[in-house]
CSV table of C-alpha atoms in Angstrom, one decimal:
chain,number,residue,atom,x,y,z
E,272,MET,CA,8.3,-46.2,-47.7
E,273,GLU,CA,9.0,-42.8,-49.3
E,274,CYS,CA,6.3,-40.3,-50.3
E,275,ILE,CA,6.3,-37.2,-52.5
E,276,ASP,CA,4.8,-33.8,-51.7
E,277,LEU,CA,2.7,-32.9,-54.8
E,278,ARG,CA,2.9,-29.2,-53.7
E,279,THR,CA,-0.8,-28.9,-53.9
E,280,GLY,CA,-1.7,-29.7,-50.3
E,281,PHE,CA,-1.5,-33.5,-51.1
E,282,MET,CA,1.1,-36.1,-50.5
E,283,MET,CA,1.4,-39.4,-52.5
E,284,LEU,CA,2.6,-42.9,-51.7
E,285,SER,CA,2.9,-45.6,-54.2
E,286,PHE,CA,2.3,-49.3,-53.5
E,287,ARG,CA,2.6,-52.7,-55.3
E,288,SER,CA,-1.0,-53.8,-54.7
E,289,GLN,CA,-4.5,-52.6,-53.9
E,290,LYS,CA,-4.3,-54.6,-50.7
E,291,GLU,CA,-1.3,-52.6,-49.5
E,292,VAL,CA,-3.1,-49.4,-50.4
E,293,GLU,CA,-6.2,-50.4,-48.5
E,294,ARG,CA,-4.1,-51.2,-45.4
E,295,ALA,CA,-2.3,-47.8,-45.6
E,296,LYS,CA,-5.7,-46.0,-46.1
E,297,THR,CA,-7.1,-47.6,-43.0
E,298,LEU,CA,-4.0,-46.6,-41.0
E,299,CYS,CA,-4.2,-43.0,-42.3
E,300,GLU,CA,-7.8,-42.7,-41.5
E,301,SER,CA,-7.3,-44.2,-38.0
E,302,LYS,CA,-4.8,-41.3,-37.4
E,303,GLY,CA,-7.2,-38.7,-38.7
E,304,ILE,CA,-5.4,-38.1,-42.0
E,305,GLY,CA,-7.8,-37.3,-44.8
E,306,VAL,CA,-7.4,-39.8,-47.7
E,307,ALA,CA,-8.3,-38.2,-51.1
E,308,CYS,CA,-7.6,-41.2,-53.3
E,309,ALA,CA,-6.7,-44.9,-53.0
E,310,LEU,CA,-6.7,-46.4,-56.5
E,311,ALA,CA,-4.6,-48.0,-59.2
E,312,PHE,CA,-3.0,-45.3,-61.4
E,313,ASP,CA,-4.8,-46.8,-64.4
E,314,ASP,CA,-8.2,-46.1,-62.7
E,315,ILE,CA,-7.5,-42.4,-62.0
E,316,THR,CA,-9.1,-40.1,-64.6
E,317,GLU,CA,-7.5,-37.0,-66.0
E,318,GLU,CA,-10.0,-34.8,-64.1
E,319,GLU,CA,-9.1,-36.5,-60.8
E,320,ALA,CA,-5.4,-36.2,-61.5
E,321,LYS,CA,-5.9,-32.4,-62.1
E,322,SER,CA,-7.1,-32.0,-58.6
E,323,PHE,CA,-3.9,-33.5,-57.1
E,324,VAL,CA,-0.9,-32.3,-59.3
E,325,LYS,CA,0.6,-28.8,-59.6
E,326,HIS,CA,-0.7,-26.7,-62.4
E,327,VAL,CA,2.0,-24.6,-64.2
E,328,PRO,CA,0.8,-21.8,-66.6
E,329,HIS,CA,3.2,-21.6,-69.5
E,330,GLU,CA,2.9,-19.7,-72.8
E,331,GLY,CA,-0.9,-19.3,-72.4
E,332,GLN,CA,-1.4,-23.0,-71.7
E,333,ASN,CA,-2.1,-24.8,-68.5
E,334,ARG,CA,0.7,-27.4,-68.1
E,335,PHE,CA,1.6,-29.6,-65.2
E,336,CYS,CA,4.6,-30.2,-63.0
E,337,ASN,CA,7.1,-32.9,-64.0
E,338,TYR,CA,8.2,-34.2,-60.6
E,339,ILE,CA,11.4,-35.6,-62.1
E,340,ASN,CA,12.5,-32.9,-64.5
E,341,GLN,CA,11.5,-29.6,-63.0
E,342,SER,CA,12.7,-27.4,-65.9
E,343,ILE,CA,10.3,-25.5,-68.1
E,344,ASP,CA,11.2,-27.9,-70.9
E,345,GLY,CA,10.1,-30.8,-68.8
E,346,LEU,CA,6.5,-29.6,-68.1
E,347,CYS,CA,3.8,-32.2,-68.7
E,348,ASN,CA,0.9,-31.7,-71.1
E,349,THR,CA,-1.6,-33.8,-69.1
E,350,ALA,CA,-2.2,-34.2,-65.4
E,351,LYS,CA,-2.0,-38.0,-65.7
E,352,ASP,CA,1.5,-37.6,-67.2
E,353,SER,CA,2.4,-35.4,-64.3
E,354,LEU,CA,1.1,-37.9,-61.8
E,355,GLU,CA,3.1,-40.6,-63.6
E,356,THR,CA,6.3,-38.6,-63.1
E,357,ALA,CA,5.5,-38.5,-59.4
E,358,ILE,CA,5.1,-42.3,-59.3
E,359,GLN,CA,8.4,-42.7,-61.2
E,360,TYR,CA,10.1,-40.4,-58.6
E,361,VAL,CA,8.7,-42.4,-55.7
E,362,GLU,CA,9.6,-45.7,-57.3
E,363,SER,CA,13.2,-44.5,-57.7
E,364,LEU,CA,13.3,-43.7,-54.0
E,365,ASN,CA,11.7,-46.9,-52.9
E,366,GLY,CA,13.6,-49.2,-55.4
E,367,CYS,CA,10.4,-51.0,-56.5
E,368,LYS,CA,7.4,-50.6,-58.9
E,369,GLY,CA,4.1,-49.4,-57.5
E,370,GLY,CA,1.1,-48.5,-59.6
E,371,TYR,CA,-1.3,-48.3,-56.7
E,372,LEU,CA,-1.6,-44.8,-55.2
E,373,LEU,CA,-2.6,-43.4,-51.9
E,374,ILE,CA,-3.0,-39.6,-52.1
E,375,TYR,CA,-3.7,-37.9,-48.8
E,376,GLN,CA,-4.0,-34.4,-47.4
E,377,LYS,CA,-0.8,-32.9,-46.1
E,378,GLU,CA,-0.9,-32.6,-42.4
E,379,GLU,CA,-0.6,-29.2,-40.6
E,380,PRO,CA,2.5,-28.9,-38.5
E,381,LEU,CA,1.8,-30.6,-35.1
E,382,LEU,CA,3.9,-28.1,-33.2
E,383,LYS,CA,3.9,-24.4,-33.6
E,384,ALA,CA,6.9,-22.3,-32.9
E,385,LEU,CA,6.7,-20.6,-29.6
E,386,GLU,CA,7.6,-17.0,-29.1
E,387,PRO,CA,10.9,-16.5,-27.1
E,388,ALA,CA,10.4,-15.8,-23.4
E,389,LYS,CA,10.7,-12.2,-22.4
E,390,ALA,CA,13.0,-11.3,-19.6
E,391,HIS,CA,11.4,-9.4,-16.8
E,392,ALA,CA,13.3,-6.5,-15.2
């Protein structure tokens, strides 16, 4: 199952049913991953979508990222349209339709880079 980084601190998975989303939500929560949304796409409001997708200011207007066509010409007018492009992208990776979304907080890196050891003379 592939996911997409929404580039807003959230990741998104797309599933075929609400039952699959609920199982994934339970698994995420058991691992301490913060789940922000576990709903059918049709049940997500424009305001909710705005909190998950990347805002792109363009010509004095607030537009939204198109996760398939990332050119300026491809910007979305609504957050729901933007979220729909994210779904389409994930569907293309997974090879199946999925209108049920699990949006979760992006995890902090588990391991931090260590400083190189210093030689003692």
